[in-house]
């Protein structure tokens, strides 16, 4: 049976990511406890976990609210992610197995199909597949410390619905980076893998920061996001 705190954590996190709880929104313990049919104790613990992940801000005497990121926050988070993801790629190059590489290749195929512009484009599916792709690299790195540290910086692209801000050429570049990374890992080339991962995250950072100068609000779709229907 799922623990109450895990259930509350999932409720709040999903609501933040899919836009039901907007940046700056107050997260009342009593209201959330009623919504999730729990006491305030698991709500407090869930909020602490989300604060550690950077999704929630707990203010003394004012309670919790959804964190509001500034451009400086985004730049810092992506710089940290770039360093940590590159380290994961370096470690994965000497550890990843053929089965994982085959799955990453399959994910590349699926992402490229889902990213094709037009009525059949499915950007939330791209995000879901991308999450699995990078999770394979992190798992292959075989470092609990690195995984924990990355946990604090990989939430942001989900909240910002990053792929919805990509132009067709940005999507094409992202897919090409994925292909290059798989090739580097197959060749057990740590330097190549690190270089590709740094370029990949740096490009994502550039797209997001440029998009925020035009549209400072997170992209929110009123429909349930496929990214979280799993």
PDB file of N, CA, C and O in Angstrom, residues 2-44:
ATOM      1  N   UNK A   2       0.511   2.232  -0.816  1.00  0.00           N
ATOM      2  CA  UNK A   2       1.277   3.473  -0.896  1.00  0.00           C
ATOM      3  C   UNK A   2       1.185   4.242   0.417  1.00  0.00           C
ATOM      4  O   UNK A   2       0.103   4.414   0.970  1.00  0.00           O
ATOM      5  N   UNK A   3       2.321   4.685   0.911  1.00  0.00           N
ATOM      6  CA  UNK A   3       2.316   5.473   2.134  1.00  0.00           C
ATOM      7  C   UNK A   3       1.597   6.798   1.897  1.00  0.00           C
ATOM      8  O   UNK A   3       1.615   7.348   0.807  1.00  0.00           O
ATOM      9  N   UNK A   4       0.980   7.309   2.974  1.00  0.00           N
ATOM     10  CA  UNK A   4       0.222   8.556   2.857  1.00  0.00           C
ATOM     11  C   UNK A   4       1.113   9.686   2.353  1.00  0.00           C
ATOM     12  O   UNK A   4       0.698  10.476   1.491  1.00  0.00           O
ATOM     13  N   UNK A   5       2.348   9.770   2.844  1.00  0.00           N
ATOM     14  CA  UNK A   5       3.219  10.867   2.432  1.00  0.00           C
ATOM     15  C   UNK A   5       3.560  10.767   0.950  1.00  0.00           C
ATOM     16  O   UNK A   5       3.659  11.790   0.254  1.00  0.00           O
ATOM     17  N   UNK A   6       3.718   9.532   0.435  1.00  0.00           N
ATOM     18  CA  UNK A   6       4.019   9.367  -0.986  1.00  0.00           C
ATOM     19  C   UNK A   6       2.829   9.788  -1.837  1.00  0.00           C
ATOM     20  O   UNK A   6       2.995  10.385  -2.908  1.00  0.00           O
ATOM     21  N   UNK A   7       1.637   9.472  -1.364  1.00  0.00           N
ATOM     22  CA  UNK A   7       0.430   9.841  -2.091  1.00  0.00           C
ATOM     23  C   UNK A   7       0.256  11.365  -2.120  1.00  0.00           C
ATOM     24  O   UNK A   7      -0.083  11.945  -3.152  1.00  0.00           O
ATOM     25  N   UNK A   8       0.507  12.005  -0.981  1.00  0.00           N
ATOM     26  CA  UNK A   8       0.396  13.463  -0.920  1.00  0.00           C
ATOM     27  C   UNK A   8       1.467  14.119  -1.792  1.00  0.00           C
ATOM     28  O   UNK A   8       1.200  15.077  -2.530  1.00  0.00           O
ATOM     29  N   UNK A   9       2.682  13.581  -1.709  1.00  0.00           N
ATOM     30  CA  UNK A   9       3.788  14.098  -2.525  1.00  0.00           C
ATOM     31  C   UNK A   9       3.430  14.039  -4.006  1.00  0.00           C
ATOM     32  O   UNK A   9       3.606  15.019  -4.746  1.00  0.00           O
ATOM     33  N   UNK A  10       2.902  12.897  -4.464  1.00  0.00           N
ATOM     34  CA  UNK A  10       2.538  12.730  -5.870  1.00  0.00           C
ATOM     35  C   UNK A  10       1.437  13.714  -6.270  1.00  0.00           C
ATOM     36  O   UNK A  10       1.474  14.298  -7.358  1.00  0.00           O
ATOM     37  N   UNK A  11       0.466  13.906  -5.365  1.00  0.00           N
ATOM     38  CA  UNK A  11      -0.627  14.838  -5.659  1.00  0.00           C
ATOM     39  C   UNK A  11      -0.099  16.260  -5.869  1.00  0.00           C
ATOM     40  O   UNK A  11      -0.434  16.923  -6.854  1.00  0.00           O
ATOM     41  N   UNK A  12       0.727  16.730  -4.944  1.00  0.00           N
ATOM     42  CA  UNK A  12       1.222  18.109  -5.025  1.00  0.00           C
ATOM     43  C   UNK A  12       2.152  18.273  -6.223  1.00  0.00           C
ATOM     44  O   UNK A  12       2.043  19.240  -6.993  1.00  0.00           O
ATOM     45  N   UNK A  13       3.073  17.324  -6.395  1.00  0.00           N
ATOM     46  CA  UNK A  13       4.038  17.424  -7.491  1.00  0.00           C
ATOM     47  C   UNK A  13       3.328  17.438  -8.835  1.00  0.00           C
ATOM     48  O   UNK A  13       3.624  18.282  -9.698  1.00  0.00           O
ATOM     49  N   UNK A  14       2.394  16.524  -9.036  1.00  0.00           N
ATOM     50  CA  UNK A  14       1.683  16.471 -10.313  1.00  0.00           C
ATOM     51  C   UNK A  14       0.879  17.746 -10.558  1.00  0.00           C
ATOM     52  O   UNK A  14       0.803  18.240 -11.688  1.00  0.00           O
ATOM     53  N   UNK A  15       0.289  18.285  -9.489  1.00  0.00           N
ATOM     54  CA  UNK A  15      -0.501  19.509  -9.629  1.00  0.00           C
ATOM     55  C   UNK A  15       0.385  20.702  -9.979  1.00  0.00           C
ATOM     56  O   UNK A  15      -0.026  21.599 -10.731  1.00  0.00           O
ATOM     57  N   UNK A  16       1.614  20.720  -9.457  1.00  0.00           N
ATOM     58  CA  UNK A  16       2.553  21.789  -9.807  1.00  0.00           C
ATOM     59  C   UNK A  16       2.992  21.653 -11.256  1.00  0.00           C
ATOM     60  O   UNK A  16       2.994  22.608 -12.031  1.00  0.00           O
ATOM     61  N   UNK A  17       3.347  20.432 -11.636  1.00  0.00           N
ATOM     62  CA  UNK A  17       3.883  20.199 -12.969  1.00  0.00           C
ATOM     63  C   UNK A  17       2.853  20.426 -14.062  1.00  0.00           C
ATOM     64  O   UNK A  17       3.172  20.971 -15.120  1.00  0.00           O
ATOM     65  N   UNK A  18       1.602  20.026 -13.819  1.00  0.00           N
ATOM     66  CA  UNK A  18       0.615  20.202 -14.888  1.00  0.00           C
ATOM     67  C   UNK A  18      -0.124  21.531 -14.810  1.00  0.00           C
ATOM     68  O   UNK A  18      -1.043  21.801 -15.568  1.00  0.00           O
ATOM     69  N   UNK A  19       0.308  22.398 -13.880  1.00  0.00           N
ATOM     70  CA  UNK A  19      -0.192  23.768 -13.880  1.00  0.00           C
ATOM     71  C   UNK A  19      -1.408  24.033 -13.021  1.00  0.00           C
ATOM     72  O   UNK A  19      -1.904  25.156 -12.984  1.00  0.00           O
ATOM     73  N   UNK A  20      -1.912  23.019 -12.297  1.00  0.00           N
ATOM     74  CA  UNK A  20      -3.054  23.276 -11.417  1.00  0.00           C
ATOM     75  C   UNK A  20      -2.646  24.148 -10.232  1.00  0.00           C
ATOM     76  O   UNK A  20      -3.442  24.945  -9.740  1.00  0.00           O
ATOM     77  N   UNK A  21      -1.413  23.992  -9.746  1.00  0.00           N
ATOM     78  CA  UNK A  21      -0.851  24.896  -8.743  1.00  0.00           C
ATOM     79  C   UNK A  21       0.166  25.773  -9.454  1.00  0.00           C
ATOM     80  O   UNK A  21       1.236  25.322  -9.834  1.00  0.00           O
ATOM     81  N   UNK A  22      -0.173  27.029  -9.654  1.00  0.00           N
ATOM     82  CA  UNK A  22       0.668  27.959 -10.386  1.00  0.00           C
ATOM     83  C   UNK A  22       1.816  28.476  -9.518  1.00  0.00           C
ATOM     84  O   UNK A  22       1.736  28.444  -8.284  1.00  0.00           O
ATOM     85  N   UNK A  23       2.906  28.981 -10.143  1.00  0.00           N
ATOM     86  CA  UNK A  23       3.992  29.593  -9.385  1.00  0.00           C
ATOM     87  C   UNK A  23       3.458  30.673  -8.456  1.00  0.00           C
ATOM     88  O   UNK A  23       2.658  31.522  -8.862  1.00  0.00           O
ATOM     89  N   UNK A  24       3.878  30.612  -7.194  1.00  0.00           N
ATOM     90  CA  UNK A  24       3.437  31.575  -6.196  1.00  0.00           C
ATOM     91  C   UNK A  24       2.180  31.163  -5.459  1.00  0.00           C
ATOM     92  O   UNK A  24       1.809  31.791  -4.459  1.00  0.00           O
ATOM     93  N   UNK A  25       1.514  30.103  -5.911  1.00  0.00           N
ATOM     94  CA  UNK A  25       0.266  29.669  -5.276  1.00  0.00           C
ATOM     95  C   UNK A  25       0.535  29.138  -3.866  1.00  0.00           C
ATOM     96  O   UNK A  25       1.502  28.415  -3.628  1.00  0.00           O
ATOM     97  N   UNK A  26      -0.335  29.499  -2.937  1.00  0.00           N
ATOM     98  CA  UNK A  26      -0.216  29.026  -1.557  1.00  0.00           C
ATOM     99  C   UNK A  26      -0.624  27.564  -1.473  1.00  0.00           C
ATOM    100  O   UNK A  26      -1.590  27.133  -2.108  1.00  0.00           O
ATOM    101  N   UNK A  27       0.117  26.801  -0.689  1.00  0.00           N
ATOM    102  CA  UNK A  27      -0.167  25.380  -0.506  1.00  0.00           C
ATOM    103  C   UNK A  27      -0.584  25.163   0.954  1.00  0.00           C
ATOM    104  O   UNK A  27       0.246  24.921   1.823  1.00  0.00           O
ATOM    105  N   UNK A  28      -1.848  25.300   1.213  1.00  0.00           N
ATOM    106  CA  UNK A  28      -2.346  25.179   2.573  1.00  0.00           C
ATOM    107  C   UNK A  28      -2.372  23.736   3.060  1.00  0.00           C
ATOM    108  O   UNK A  28      -2.899  22.851   2.377  1.00  0.00           O
ATOM    109  N   UNK A  29      -1.816  23.496   4.233  1.00  0.00           N
ATOM    110  CA  UNK A  29      -1.744  22.137   4.757  1.00  0.00           C
ATOM    111  C   UNK A  29      -3.131  21.554   4.994  1.00  0.00           C
ATOM    112  O   UNK A  29      -3.383  20.382   4.673  1.00  0.00           O
ATOM    113  N   UNK A  30      -4.043  22.351   5.538  1.00  0.00           N
ATOM    114  CA  UNK A  30      -5.383  21.855   5.841  1.00  0.00           C
ATOM    115  C   UNK A  30      -6.114  21.481   4.552  1.00  0.00           C
ATOM    116  O   UNK A  30      -6.723  20.406   4.447  1.00  0.00           O
ATOM    117  N   UNK A  31      -6.048  22.354   3.556  1.00  0.00           N
ATOM    118  CA  UNK A  31      -6.741  22.106   2.297  1.00  0.00           C
ATOM    119  C   UNK A  31      -6.198  20.855   1.604  1.00  0.00           C
ATOM    120  O   UNK A  31      -6.969  20.033   1.089  1.00  0.00           O
ATOM    121  N   UNK A  32      -4.874  20.714   1.582  1.00  0.00           N
ATOM    122  CA  UNK A  32      -4.272  19.558   0.921  1.00  0.00           C
ATOM    123  C   UNK A  32      -4.593  18.276   1.679  1.00  0.00           C
ATOM    124  O   UNK A  32      -4.859  17.228   1.081  1.00  0.00           O
ATOM    125  N   UNK A  33      -4.592  18.359   2.999  1.00  0.00           N
ATOM    126  CA  UNK A  33      -4.940  17.188   3.808  1.00  0.00           C
ATOM    127  C   UNK A  33      -6.359  16.727   3.501  1.00  0.00           C
ATOM    128  O   UNK A  33      -6.638  15.519   3.396  1.00  0.00           O
ATOM    129  N   UNK A  34      -7.272  17.675   3.328  1.00  0.00           N
ATOM    130  CA  UNK A  34      -8.657  17.323   3.004  1.00  0.00           C
ATOM    131  C   UNK A  34      -8.757  16.722   1.604  1.00  0.00           C
ATOM    132  O   UNK A  34      -9.478  15.745   1.387  1.00  0.00           O
ATOM    133  N   UNK A  35      -8.029  17.295   0.662  1.00  0.00           N
ATOM    134  CA  UNK A  35      -8.071  16.806  -0.711  1.00  0.00           C
ATOM    135  C   UNK A  35      -7.513  15.389  -0.840  1.00  0.00           C
ATOM    136  O   UNK A  35      -7.990  14.601  -1.663  1.00  0.00           O
ATOM    137  N   UNK A  36      -6.506  15.088  -0.038  1.00  0.00           N
ATOM    138  CA  UNK A  36      -5.845  13.786  -0.135  1.00  0.00           C
ATOM    139  C   UNK A  36      -6.300  12.814   0.945  1.00  0.00           C
ATOM    140  O   UNK A  36      -5.774  11.693   1.037  1.00  0.00           O
ATOM    141  N   UNK A  37      -7.256  13.250   1.760  1.00  0.00           N
ATOM    142  CA  UNK A  37      -7.818  12.398   2.815  1.00  0.00           C
ATOM    143  C   UNK A  37      -6.729  11.882   3.758  1.00  0.00           C
ATOM    144  O   UNK A  37      -6.625  10.685   4.035  1.00  0.00           O
ATOM    145  N   UNK A  38      -5.889  12.817   4.224  1.00  0.00           N
ATOM    146  CA  UNK A  38      -4.829  12.469   5.165  1.00  0.00           C
ATOM    147  C   UNK A  38      -4.813  13.504   6.282  1.00  0.00           C
ATOM    148  O   UNK A  38      -5.595  14.454   6.292  1.00  0.00           O
ATOM    149  N   UNK A  39      -3.865  13.328   7.208  1.00  0.00           N
ATOM    150  CA  UNK A  39      -3.665  14.318   8.251  1.00  0.00           C
ATOM    151  C   UNK A  39      -2.626  15.334   7.778  1.00  0.00           C
ATOM    152  O   UNK A  39      -2.052  15.190   6.687  1.00  0.00           O
ATOM    153  N   UNK A  40      -2.347  16.339   8.583  1.00  0.00           N
ATOM    154  CA  UNK A  40      -1.389  17.370   8.181  1.00  0.00           C
ATOM    155  C   UNK A  40       0.053  16.873   8.257  1.00  0.00           C
ATOM    156  O   UNK A  40       0.933  17.433   7.595  1.00  0.00           O
ATOM    157  N   UNK A  41       0.305  15.814   9.038  1.00  0.00           N
ATOM    158  CA  UNK A  41       1.680  15.327   9.182  1.00  0.00           C
ATOM    159  C   UNK A  41       2.275  14.855   7.854  1.00  0.00           C
ATOM    160  O   UNK A  41       3.378  15.293   7.480  1.00  0.00           O
ATOM    161  N   UNK A  42       1.614  13.975   7.101  1.00  0.00           N
ATOM    162  CA  UNK A  42       2.190  13.597   5.801  1.00  0.00           C
ATOM    163  C   UNK A  42       2.250  14.757   4.814  1.00  0.00           C
ATOM    164  O   UNK A  42       3.125  14.791   3.944  1.00  0.00           O
ATOM    165  N   UNK A  43       1.351  15.721   4.959  1.00  0.00           N
ATOM    166  CA  UNK A  43       1.397  16.897   4.080  1.00  0.00           C
ATOM    167  C   UNK A  43       2.679  17.678   4.345  1.00  0.00           C
ATOM    168  O   UNK A  43       3.378  18.090   3.410  1.00  0.00           O
ATOM    169  N   UNK A  44       3.001  17.873   5.626  1.00  0.00           N
ATOM    170  CA  UNK A  44       4.234  18.611   5.975  1.00  0.00           C
ATOM    171  C   UNK A  44       5.460  17.889   5.431  1.00  0.00           C
ATOM    172  O   UNK A  44       6.384  18.521   4.906  1.00  0.00           O
TER     173      UNK A  44
END
